[in-house]
């Protein structure tokens, strides 16, 4: 896709802002519990759903037409006898997540975590006829993805994963002058790790985590069959009390714990599949001793020399190797597939799925699947150096859709080539909407890939 690199990073999609989004920067809720899917329509009217209050059981037979105030809000199933197949795929996208920007950008070197990342994906959805936009798409929005409003995550929800000190520090950024933010350190004496800050960072981060929650919540309530959350800043590197690697809140882990709390036995077991090219250290930390969260990460590791290894404030040894399998009641629930080299492609990833990931996931039998959907293993990404094609991502998605009765949420993580992430995300969404994946060109895994997967298989055979 052709994006104008010279365009303003905030205003390219002003038409979306005026028709479907809020304006202004309200203050994040600092306490209280989630009250369900709520927001403001394009006409300024407020709306809310009370179906998802903590303690209430979801009522899949009652479809709330006031889920959002948008014209492209999710519709009920078209056919009573095909309730899943005739439901829409959900979409979370909010232009306000682009307010998190570099205050002192380099003139030549654009930061990889570019605000245009989410715009590129949304535009690709619109151009492919998957997402509806007033004045651009056809008149009937019921054939597109159903739009789900992103809410701001609350302090209570954040603290299911992070400490109060971490939440307070993120919130404090909104009141600090630009010069102070340039020199800011979350922990005095420790420089920030691959992070830029702005006064709008707390707001965008709150929407990102809240967007992940609302995507998962809409699925569990039966409003959509599955969902894609186009969110930023990403989250899987954020640890209990550390913002790092472009991440502030661990979006996927927060959404997991919120849904476990709200939906009880109907969402007891959650499978998180992380295909971002970097290890999701934050997700691993958040779920390491949890017997009800299966975390599987495929990532370049290079024997402990690839980010985020060697970047930790506590100087820990390699954290994303195949030997980290969980602890206590969560022993066996952490599965790392660490590639010893870059350059892995479709065949390597599919081999790992067939040999390790799907057999373990089927035995685990989850109630919900969440993809930490980073696209920096895609062909063309400047950081990942791997060769996964859009068809490869589609095939992985197709296999995951066989789990949890199809309840699957994809939440954007990394991916820094605008064209690659747009094409890859589009392939994933088409599969989620019911299209079959394109054929793979190469189905023979590399020798290195086979060796890496067999190493994991031997380790995990102790638990599965």
CSV table of C-alpha atoms in Angstrom, one decimal:
chain,number,residue,atom,x,y,z
A,1,UNK,CA,0.0,0.0,0.0
A,2,UNK,CA,1.2,3.5,-0.7
A,3,UNK,CA,1.3,5.7,2.4
A,4,UNK,CA,2.6,9.3,2.1
A,5,UNK,CA,5.6,9.3,4.4
A,6,UNK,CA,5.5,13.1,4.5
A,7,UNK,CA,2.0,13.2,5.9
A,8,UNK,CA,1.1,14.3,9.4
A,9,UNK,CA,1.3,11.3,11.6
A,10,UNK,CA,-1.8,12.3,13.6
A,11,UNK,CA,-4.1,13.7,11.0
A,12,UNK,CA,-4.0,11.4,8.0
A,13,UNK,CA,-7.2,9.7,9.1
A,14,UNK,CA,-9.1,12.8,10.3
A,15,UNK,CA,-12.2,11.6,8.5
A,16,UNK,CA,-12.2,8.6,10.8
A,17,UNK,CA,-11.8,10.8,13.8
A,18,UNK,CA,-14.8,13.0,12.9
A,19,UNK,CA,-17.1,10.1,12.0
A,20,UNK,CA,-16.3,7.4,14.5
A,21,UNK,CA,-14.1,8.5,17.3
A,22,UNK,CA,-14.0,10.7,20.4
A,23,UNK,CA,-12.2,14.0,20.5
A,24,UNK,CA,-10.2,15.5,23.3
A,25,UNK,CA,-8.1,13.7,25.9
A,26,UNK,CA,-10.2,12.8,28.9
A,27,UNK,CA,-8.6,11.6,32.0
A,28,UNK,CA,-8.2,7.8,32.5
A,29,UNK,CA,-10.4,6.2,35.2
A,30,UNK,CA,-8.1,5.6,38.2
A,31,UNK,CA,-10.3,3.0,39.9
A,32,UNK,CA,-13.5,1.0,39.9
A,33,UNK,CA,-14.5,-2.0,37.9
A,34,UNK,CA,-15.2,-2.5,34.3
A,35,UNK,CA,-18.8,-1.8,33.4
A,36,UNK,CA,-18.8,-3.3,29.9
A,37,UNK,CA,-18.6,-2.0,26.4
A,38,UNK,CA,-19.1,1.7,26.4
A,39,UNK,CA,-18.2,4.8,24.5
A,40,UNK,CA,-19.4,7.7,22.5
A,41,UNK,CA,-20.9,7.6,19.1
A,42,UNK,CA,-19.8,9.8,16.2
A,43,UNK,CA,-22.7,12.1,16.9
A,44,UNK,CA,-21.6,12.6,20.5
A,45,UNK,CA,-24.3,10.4,22.1
A,46,UNK,CA,-23.1,8.2,24.9
A,47,UNK,CA,-24.0,4.6,25.1
A,48,UNK,CA,-23.1,1.6,27.3
A,49,UNK,CA,-23.7,-2.1,27.8
A,50,UNK,CA,-24.3,-3.5,31.3
A,51,UNK,CA,-24.1,-7.1,30.2
A,52,UNK,CA,-20.5,-7.6,31.2
A,53,UNK,CA,-20.3,-6.3,34.7
A,54,UNK,CA,-18.1,-8.4,37.0
A,55,UNK,CA,-20.1,-11.2,38.5
A,56,UNK,CA,-22.8,-11.2,35.8
A,57,UNK,CA,-23.0,-14.3,33.6
A,58,UNK,CA,-23.0,-13.6,29.8
A,59,UNK,CA,-26.3,-14.1,28.1
A,60,UNK,CA,-25.5,-15.3,24.5
A,61,UNK,CA,-29.2,-15.5,23.7
A,62,UNK,CA,-29.7,-11.7,24.2
A,63,UNK,CA,-28.0,-9.6,21.6
A,64,UNK,CA,-27.5,-6.0,22.6
A,65,UNK,CA,-28.0,-3.8,19.5
A,66,UNK,CA,-26.6,-0.9,21.6
A,67,UNK,CA,-23.1,-2.5,21.9
A,68,UNK,CA,-21.8,0.7,20.3
A,69,UNK,CA,-23.3,3.8,18.7
A,70,UNK,CA,-21.6,3.2,15.4
A,71,UNK,CA,-23.2,2.4,12.1
A,72,UNK,CA,-20.9,-0.5,11.7
A,73,UNK,CA,-21.6,-2.0,15.1
A,74,UNK,CA,-21.8,-5.8,15.3
A,75,UNK,CA,-25.1,-7.3,14.1
A,76,UNK,CA,-26.9,-10.4,15.5
A,77,UNK,CA,-26.3,-13.7,13.7
A,78,UNK,CA,-28.1,-13.7,10.3
A,79,UNK,CA,-29.1,-17.4,10.7
A,80,UNK,CA,-30.3,-18.9,13.9
A,81,UNK,CA,-29.1,-22.4,12.8
A,82,UNK,CA,-25.6,-21.0,12.0
A,83,UNK,CA,-25.0,-18.7,15.0
A,84,UNK,CA,-21.2,-18.7,14.7
A,85,UNK,CA,-20.8,-18.7,11.0
A,86,UNK,CA,-23.2,-15.9,10.5
A,87,UNK,CA,-21.7,-13.7,13.2
A,88,UNK,CA,-19.3,-10.9,12.2
A,89,UNK,CA,-15.6,-10.6,13.0
A,90,UNK,CA,-15.0,-7.7,15.4
A,91,UNK,CA,-12.7,-4.8,14.8
A,92,UNK,CA,-11.1,-2.5,17.4
A,93,UNK,CA,-9.4,0.6,16.0
A,94,UNK,CA,-9.2,4.0,17.5
A,95,UNK,CA,-7.2,6.9,15.9
A,96,UNK,CA,-6.4,8.3,19.4
A,97,UNK,CA,-3.9,5.5,19.9
A,98,UNK,CA,-1.8,7.5,17.4
A,99,UNK,CA,-1.4,10.3,19.9
A,100,UNK,CA,1.6,8.5,21.4
A,101,UNK,CA,4.4,10.1,19.4
A,102,UNK,CA,8.1,10.9,19.6
A,103,UNK,CA,8.5,14.5,21.0
A,104,UNK,CA,12.0,14.8,19.4
A,105,UNK,CA,11.9,12.7,16.2
A,106,UNK,CA,15.0,12.2,14.1
A,107,UNK,CA,14.9,13.9,10.8
A,108,UNK,CA,16.1,10.9,8.8
A,109,UNK,CA,15.6,7.8,11.0
A,110,UNK,CA,11.8,7.2,11.7
A,111,UNK,CA,11.3,5.3,14.9
A,112,UNK,CA,10.1,1.7,14.1
A,113,UNK,CA,7.1,2.0,16.5
A,114,UNK,CA,5.5,4.5,14.1
A,115,UNK,CA,2.0,5.8,14.8
A,116,UNK,CA,1.1,5.1,11.2
A,117,UNK,CA,1.3,1.4,11.8
A,118,UNK,CA,-2.3,1.1,12.9
A,119,UNK,CA,-3.4,3.5,10.2
A,120,UNK,CA,-1.8,1.3,7.6
A,121,UNK,CA,-3.6,-1.8,8.8
A,122,UNK,CA,-7.0,0.0,9.0
A,123,UNK,CA,-6.6,1.4,5.6
A,124,UNK,CA,-5.7,-2.0,4.2
A,125,UNK,CA,-8.9,-3.4,5.8
A,126,UNK,CA,-11.0,-0.7,4.2
A,127,UNK,CA,-9.3,-1.1,0.8
A,128,UNK,CA,-9.8,-4.8,0.9
A,129,UNK,CA,-13.5,-4.4,1.6
A,130,UNK,CA,-13.3,-5.9,5.1
A,131,UNK,CA,-13.8,-2.8,7.3
A,132,UNK,CA,-16.6,-0.2,6.7
A,133,UNK,CA,-16.0,3.5,6.6
A,134,UNK,CA,-18.8,6.1,6.0
A,135,UNK,CA,-18.5,7.7,2.5
A,136,UNK,CA,-16.0,5.1,1.2
A,137,UNK,CA,-17.6,1.7,1.7
A,138,UNK,CA,-20.9,0.4,0.4
A,139,UNK,CA,-24.1,1.4,2.2
A,140,UNK,CA,-24.8,-1.8,4.1
A,141,UNK,CA,-22.2,-2.2,6.9
A,142,UNK,CA,-23.5,-5.6,8.1
A,143,UNK,CA,-21.2,-7.4,5.6
A,144,UNK,CA,-18.1,-5.9,7.1
A,145,UNK,CA,-16.2,-6.3,10.4
A,146,UNK,CA,-18.3,-5.2,13.4
A,147,UNK,CA,-16.7,-2.2,15.1
A,148,UNK,CA,-16.1,-2.4,18.8
A,149,UNK,CA,-15.2,0.7,20.8
A,150,UNK,CA,-12.0,0.8,22.7
A,151,UNK,CA,-12.4,1.8,26.3
A,152,UNK,CA,-9.7,3.1,28.7
A,153,UNK,CA,-8.3,0.5,31.0
A,154,UNK,CA,-8.9,1.2,34.6
A,155,UNK,CA,-6.3,1.2,37.4
A,156,UNK,CA,-8.0,-1.9,38.9
A,157,UNK,CA,-7.6,-3.8,35.6
A,158,UNK,CA,-4.0,-2.7,35.1
A,159,UNK,CA,-3.1,-3.8,38.6
A,160,UNK,CA,-4.2,-7.4,37.8
A,161,UNK,CA,-0.8,-7.5,36.0
A,162,UNK,CA,1.3,-4.5,37.0
A,163,UNK,CA,2.1,-2.8,40.3
A,164,UNK,CA,0.5,0.4,41.6
A,165,UNK,CA,3.9,2.1,41.2
A,166,UNK,CA,4.0,1.2,37.6
A,167,UNK,CA,0.5,2.5,36.9
A,168,UNK,CA,1.2,5.7,38.8
A,169,UNK,CA,4.5,6.3,36.8
A,170,UNK,CA,2.7,5.8,33.5
A,171,UNK,CA,0.0,8.3,34.6
A,172,UNK,CA,2.6,10.8,35.7
A,173,UNK,CA,3.9,11.2,32.2
A,174,UNK,CA,0.8,13.3,31.2
A,175,UNK,CA,1.9,16.2,33.4
A,176,UNK,CA,5.6,16.4,32.7
A,177,UNK,CA,7.2,18.9,30.3
A,178,UNK,CA,8.8,17.7,27.1
A,179,UNK,CA,12.4,18.3,28.3
A,180,UNK,CA,11.8,16.3,31.4
A,181,UNK,CA,10.3,13.4,29.4
A,182,UNK,CA,13.4,13.4,27.3
A,183,UNK,CA,15.5,12.5,30.3
A,184,UNK,CA,12.8,10.5,32.2
A,185,UNK,CA,13.8,7.3,34.0
A,186,UNK,CA,11.2,5.0,35.4
A,187,UNK,CA,13.7,3.6,37.8
A,188,UNK,CA,16.4,6.2,38.8
A,189,UNK,CA,19.8,5.2,37.5
A,190,UNK,CA,18.4,2.8,34.9
A,191,UNK,CA,18.0,4.3,31.4
A,192,UNK,CA,14.7,3.6,29.6
A,193,UNK,CA,14.9,0.6,27.3
A,194,UNK,CA,13.7,1.2,23.8
A,195,UNK,CA,11.0,3.6,24.8
A,196,UNK,CA,9.9,7.1,23.8
A,197,UNK,CA,7.6,9.2,26.0
A,198,UNK,CA,5.0,11.9,25.4
A,199,UNK,CA,2.2,13.5,27.5
A,200,UNK,CA,-0.3,11.5,25.5
A,201,UNK,CA,1.4,8.2,26.2
A,202,UNK,CA,-0.8,7.3,29.2
A,203,UNK,CA,-4.0,8.0,27.2
A,204,UNK,CA,-2.9,5.9,24.2
A,205,UNK,CA,-1.6,3.1,26.4
A,206,UNK,CA,-4.9,3.0,28.3
A,207,UNK,CA,-6.9,2.7,25.0
A,208,UNK,CA,-4.5,0.0,23.8
A,209,UNK,CA,-5.0,-2.2,26.8
A,210,UNK,CA,-8.7,-1.3,27.0
A,211,UNK,CA,-9.1,-2.2,23.3
A,212,UNK,CA,-7.6,-5.7,23.9
A,213,UNK,CA,-10.1,-6.1,26.8
A,214,UNK,CA,-13.1,-5.0,24.7
A,215,UNK,CA,-12.2,-7.3,21.8
A,216,UNK,CA,-12.0,-10.3,24.1
A,217,UNK,CA,-15.1,-9.3,26.0
A,218,UNK,CA,-17.2,-8.9,22.9
A,219,UNK,CA,-16.2,-12.5,21.9
A,220,UNK,CA,-17.1,-13.9,25.2
A,221,UNK,CA,-20.4,-12.1,25.2
A,222,UNK,CA,-21.2,-13.6,21.8
A,223,UNK,CA,-21.4,-10.3,20.1
A,224,UNK,CA,-18.8,-11.3,17.5
A,225,UNK,CA,-17.3,-14.7,16.6
A,226,UNK,CA,-13.8,-13.5,16.7
A,227,UNK,CA,-12.0,-10.1,16.7
A,228,UNK,CA,-8.9,-8.2,15.6
A,229,UNK,CA,-7.7,-5.4,17.8
A,230,UNK,CA,-5.6,-2.9,15.9
A,231,UNK,CA,-3.9,-1.4,18.9
A,232,UNK,CA,-0.8,0.5,20.0
A,233,UNK,CA,1.5,1.0,21.8
A,234,UNK,CA,2.2,-2.8,22.0
A,235,UNK,CA,2.4,-4.6,25.2
A,236,UNK,CA,4.1,-8.0,25.4
A,237,UNK,CA,7.5,-6.7,26.7
A,238,UNK,CA,6.0,-4.7,29.5
A,239,UNK,CA,6.7,-6.3,32.9
A,240,UNK,CA,5.2,-6.0,36.3
A,241,UNK,CA,7.1,-2.8,37.0
A,242,UNK,CA,9.0,-2.1,33.8
A,243,UNK,CA,8.0,-0.3,30.6
A,244,UNK,CA,10.3,-1.6,27.9
A,245,UNK,CA,10.6,-2.5,24.2
A,246,UNK,CA,8.0,0.0,23.0
A,247,UNK,CA,5.5,-1.3,25.6
A,248,UNK,CA,3.8,0.2,28.6
A,249,UNK,CA,1.0,-2.1,29.7
A,250,UNK,CA,0.9,-5.8,29.0
A,251,UNK,CA,-2.3,-5.6,26.9
A,252,UNK,CA,-2.9,-9.3,26.3
A,253,UNK,CA,-2.2,-10.4,29.9
A,254,UNK,CA,-4.5,-7.7,31.3
A,255,UNK,CA,-7.3,-8.8,28.9
A,256,UNK,CA,-6.7,-12.4,29.9
A,257,UNK,CA,-7.1,-11.7,33.6
A,258,UNK,CA,-10.1,-9.4,33.1
A,259,UNK,CA,-11.9,-12.1,31.1
A,260,UNK,CA,-11.1,-14.8,33.6
A,261,UNK,CA,-12.5,-12.6,36.4
A,262,UNK,CA,-15.6,-11.5,34.6
A,263,UNK,CA,-16.7,-14.7,32.9
A,264,UNK,CA,-15.6,-17.3,35.5
A,265,UNK,CA,-15.8,-20.9,34.4
A,266,UNK,CA,-16.8,-20.0,30.8
A,267,UNK,CA,-13.3,-18.4,30.4
A,268,UNK,CA,-11.2,-20.3,32.8
A,269,UNK,CA,-8.5,-21.5,30.4
A,270,UNK,CA,-6.9,-19.1,28.1
A,271,UNK,CA,-4.3,-19.9,25.4
A,272,UNK,CA,-2.0,-17.1,24.4
A,273,UNK,CA,-0.1,-17.7,21.2
A,274,UNK,CA,2.7,-15.1,20.6
A,275,UNK,CA,4.1,-15.1,17.0
A,276,UNK,CA,5.9,-11.8,17.4
A,277,UNK,CA,9.5,-12.2,16.3
A,278,UNK,CA,10.6,-11.1,19.8
A,279,UNK,CA,10.0,-13.2,23.0
A,280,UNK,CA,7.0,-11.9,25.0
A,281,UNK,CA,8.9,-11.6,28.3
A,282,UNK,CA,6.0,-9.6,29.9
A,283,UNK,CA,3.4,-12.2,29.1
A,284,UNK,CA,5.7,-15.0,30.3
A,285,UNK,CA,6.2,-13.2,33.6
A,286,UNK,CA,2.5,-12.5,34.1
A,287,UNK,CA,1.4,-16.1,33.6
A,288,UNK,CA,4.4,-18.1,34.6
A,289,UNK,CA,2.8,-19.8,37.6
A,290,UNK,CA,-0.8,-19.8,36.3
A,291,UNK,CA,-2.2,-23.3,35.5
A,292,UNK,CA,-5.0,-21.8,33.5
A,293,UNK,CA,-3.0,-19.8,31.1
A,294,UNK,CA,-1.0,-21.6,28.4
A,295,UNK,CA,1.6,-19.3,26.9
A,296,UNK,CA,3.4,-20.3,23.7
A,297,UNK,CA,5.9,-18.0,22.0
A,298,UNK,CA,7.7,-18.5,18.7
A,299,UNK,CA,10.6,-16.1,18.5
A,300,UNK,CA,14.1,-15.5,17.3
A,301,UNK,CA,16.4,-16.2,20.2
A,302,UNK,CA,19.9,-16.7,18.7
A,303,UNK,CA,21.0,-18.5,21.8
A,304,UNK,CA,20.2,-15.6,24.1
A,305,UNK,CA,21.6,-12.8,21.9
A,306,UNK,CA,18.4,-11.4,20.4
A,307,UNK,CA,16.2,-8.8,22.0
A,308,UNK,CA,14.8,-8.8,24.7
A,309,UNK,CA,17.6,-10.9,26.1
A,310,UNK,CA,20.4,-9.0,27.9
A,311,UNK,CA,18.1,-6.0,28.3
A,312,UNK,CA,16.6,-6.7,31.7
A,313,UNK,CA,17.1,-4.4,34.6
A,314,UNK,CA,17.7,-7.3,36.9
A,315,UNK,CA,20.4,-8.8,34.6
A,316,UNK,CA,18.7,-12.1,34.5
A,317,UNK,CA,20.1,-14.9,32.2
A,318,UNK,CA,18.3,-15.9,29.0
A,319,UNK,CA,14.6,-15.9,29.7
A,320,UNK,CA,13.1,-17.0,26.4
A,321,UNK,CA,14.9,-20.4,26.0
A,322,UNK,CA,13.2,-23.7,25.7
A,323,UNK,CA,14.0,-24.6,29.4
A,324,UNK,CA,11.6,-21.9,30.8
A,325,UNK,CA,8.5,-24.0,31.2
A,326,UNK,CA,6.6,-22.4,34.0
A,327,UNK,CA,6.8,-22.9,37.7
A,328,UNK,CA,4.7,-24.2,40.6
A,329,UNK,CA,1.1,-24.9,39.5
A,330,UNK,CA,2.0,-23.4,36.1
A,331,UNK,CA,4.8,-25.9,35.3
A,332,UNK,CA,4.4,-27.0,31.7
A,333,UNK,CA,2.2,-24.1,30.8
A,334,UNK,CA,5.0,-22.0,29.3
A,335,UNK,CA,6.3,-23.1,25.9
A,336,UNK,CA,9.1,-21.3,24.1
A,337,UNK,CA,10.0,-22.1,20.6
A,338,UNK,CA,13.3,-20.2,20.3
A,339,UNK,CA,14.7,-20.0,16.8
A,340,UNK,CA,18.5,-20.2,16.9
A,341,UNK,CA,18.8,-18.1,13.7
A,342,UNK,CA,16.9,-15.4,11.8
A,343,UNK,CA,15.4,-16.2,8.3
A,344,UNK,CA,12.7,-18.6,9.5
A,345,UNK,CA,9.8,-18.8,7.1
A,346,UNK,CA,6.3,-20.3,6.6
A,347,UNK,CA,7.5,-23.9,6.6
A,348,UNK,CA,9.4,-23.6,9.9
A,349,UNK,CA,6.4,-21.9,11.7
A,350,UNK,CA,3.9,-24.5,10.3
A,351,UNK,CA,6.2,-27.3,11.4
A,352,UNK,CA,6.3,-25.9,14.9
A,353,UNK,CA,2.5,-25.7,14.9
A,354,UNK,CA,2.0,-29.2,13.7
A,355,UNK,CA,4.6,-30.9,15.9
A,356,UNK,CA,4.3,-28.9,19.1
A,357,UNK,CA,1.8,-26.1,19.4
A,358,UNK,CA,-1.4,-27.6,18.2
A,359,UNK,CA,-1.0,-31.0,20.0
A,360,UNK,CA,-0.4,-29.1,23.3
A,361,UNK,CA,-3.2,-26.6,22.6
A,362,UNK,CA,-5.7,-29.3,21.8
A,363,UNK,CA,-4.8,-31.2,25.0
A,364,UNK,CA,-5.1,-27.9,27.0
A,365,UNK,CA,-8.5,-27.3,25.4
A,366,UNK,CA,-8.9,-23.6,26.0
A,367,UNK,CA,-12.0,-21.5,26.4
A,368,UNK,CA,-10.4,-18.5,24.6
A,369,UNK,CA,-7.5,-18.0,22.3
A,370,UNK,CA,-5.6,-14.7,22.2
A,371,UNK,CA,-2.9,-14.1,19.6
A,372,UNK,CA,-0.2,-11.7,20.5
A,373,UNK,CA,-0.1,-10.7,16.8
A,374,UNK,CA,3.2,-9.1,16.1
A,375,UNK,CA,4.1,-9.0,12.4
A,376,UNK,CA,7.8,-8.4,12.7
A,377,UNK,CA,8.6,-12.0,11.5
A,378,UNK,CA,7.0,-11.0,8.2
A,379,UNK,CA,9.0,-10.7,5.0
A,380,UNK,CA,10.4,-7.2,4.7
A,381,UNK,CA,10.5,-6.3,8.4
A,382,UNK,CA,13.7,-4.4,9.2
A,383,UNK,CA,14.0,-5.8,12.8
A,384,UNK,CA,12.9,-9.4,12.5
A,385,UNK,CA,14.8,-10.7,9.5
A,386,UNK,CA,12.4,-13.6,9.0
A,387,UNK,CA,10.3,-14.6,6.0
A,388,UNK,CA,6.8,-15.4,7.1
A,389,UNK,CA,4.3,-14.5,4.3
A,390,UNK,CA,0.7,-13.4,4.6
A,391,UNK,CA,-0.3,-16.9,3.6
A,392,UNK,CA,1.8,-18.3,6.5
A,393,UNK,CA,0.0,-16.1,9.0
A,394,UNK,CA,-3.4,-17.1,7.5
A,395,UNK,CA,-2.6,-20.8,7.9
A,396,UNK,CA,-1.5,-20.4,11.5
A,397,UNK,CA,-4.8,-18.4,12.2
A,398,UNK,CA,-6.8,-21.1,10.5
A,399,UNK,CA,-5.4,-23.8,12.8
A,400,UNK,CA,-6.0,-21.7,15.9
A,401,UNK,CA,-9.6,-21.2,14.9
A,402,UNK,CA,-10.2,-24.9,15.5
A,403,UNK,CA,-9.7,-24.3,19.2
A,404,UNK,CA,-12.1,-22.8,21.8
A,405,UNK,CA,-15.1,-23.1,19.5
A,406,UNK,CA,-13.6,-20.5,17.3
A,407,UNK,CA,-13.3,-17.8,20.1
A,408,UNK,CA,-10.1,-16.1,19.0
A,409,UNK,CA,-8.9,-12.5,19.4
A,410,UNK,CA,-5.8,-11.2,17.6
A,411,UNK,CA,-4.2,-8.2,19.4
A,412,UNK,CA,-1.5,-6.3,17.5
A,413,UNK,CA,2.0,-6.3,19.0
A,414,UNK,CA,5.0,-5.5,16.8
A,415,UNK,CA,5.7,-5.3,13.1
A,416,UNK,CA,7.4,-2.2,11.6
A,417,UNK,CA,7.3,-2.4,7.8
A,418,UNK,CA,4.0,-0.7,7.0
A,419,UNK,CA,3.4,-2.7,3.9
A,420,UNK,CA,4.2,-6.0,5.5
A,421,UNK,CA,2.0,-5.5,8.5
A,422,UNK,CA,-0.9,-4.3,6.4
A,423,UNK,CA,-0.8,-7.3,4.1
A,424,UNK,CA,-0.2,-9.8,6.9
A,425,UNK,CA,-3.0,-8.4,9.1
A,426,UNK,CA,-5.4,-8.4,6.1
A,427,UNK,CA,-4.6,-12.1,5.4
A,428,UNK,CA,-5.3,-12.9,9.1
A,429,UNK,CA,-8.7,-11.1,9.1
A,430,UNK,CA,-9.8,-12.6,5.8
A,431,UNK,CA,-9.2,-16.1,7.4
A,432,UNK,CA,-11.1,-15.0,10.6
A,433,UNK,CA,-14.0,-13.9,8.4
A,434,UNK,CA,-14.2,-17.3,6.7
A,435,UNK,CA,-11.9,-17.2,3.7
A,436,UNK,CA,-9.5,-20.1,3.1
A,437,UNK,CA,-5.8,-19.3,3.3
A,438,UNK,CA,-3.8,-19.0,0.1
A,439,UNK,CA,-1.6,-21.9,-0.8
A,440,UNK,CA,1.9,-21.9,0.6
A,441,UNK,CA,4.8,-21.8,-1.8
A,442,UNK,CA,7.4,-23.5,0.4
A,443,UNK,CA,6.3,-26.4,2.8
A,444,UNK,CA,9.8,-27.8,3.6
A,445,UNK,CA,11.2,-26.6,6.9
A,446,UNK,CA,14.8,-25.7,7.3
A,447,UNK,CA,17.3,-28.0,9.0
A,448,UNK,CA,17.8,-25.4,11.7
A,449,UNK,CA,14.0,-25.1,12.2
A,450,UNK,CA,13.6,-28.8,12.5
A,451,UNK,CA,16.4,-29.1,15.1
A,452,UNK,CA,14.9,-26.2,17.1
A,453,UNK,CA,11.4,-27.7,17.2
A,454,UNK,CA,12.7,-31.2,18.1
A,455,UNK,CA,14.6,-29.6,21.0
A,456,UNK,CA,11.3,-28.1,22.3
A,457,UNK,CA,9.5,-31.3,21.7
A,458,UNK,CA,11.8,-33.3,23.9
A,459,UNK,CA,11.5,-30.7,26.7
A,460,UNK,CA,7.8,-30.4,26.5
A,461,UNK,CA,7.2,-34.2,26.4
A,462,UNK,CA,7.8,-34.1,30.1
A,463,UNK,CA,4.6,-32.2,30.6
A,464,UNK,CA,2.3,-33.2,27.7
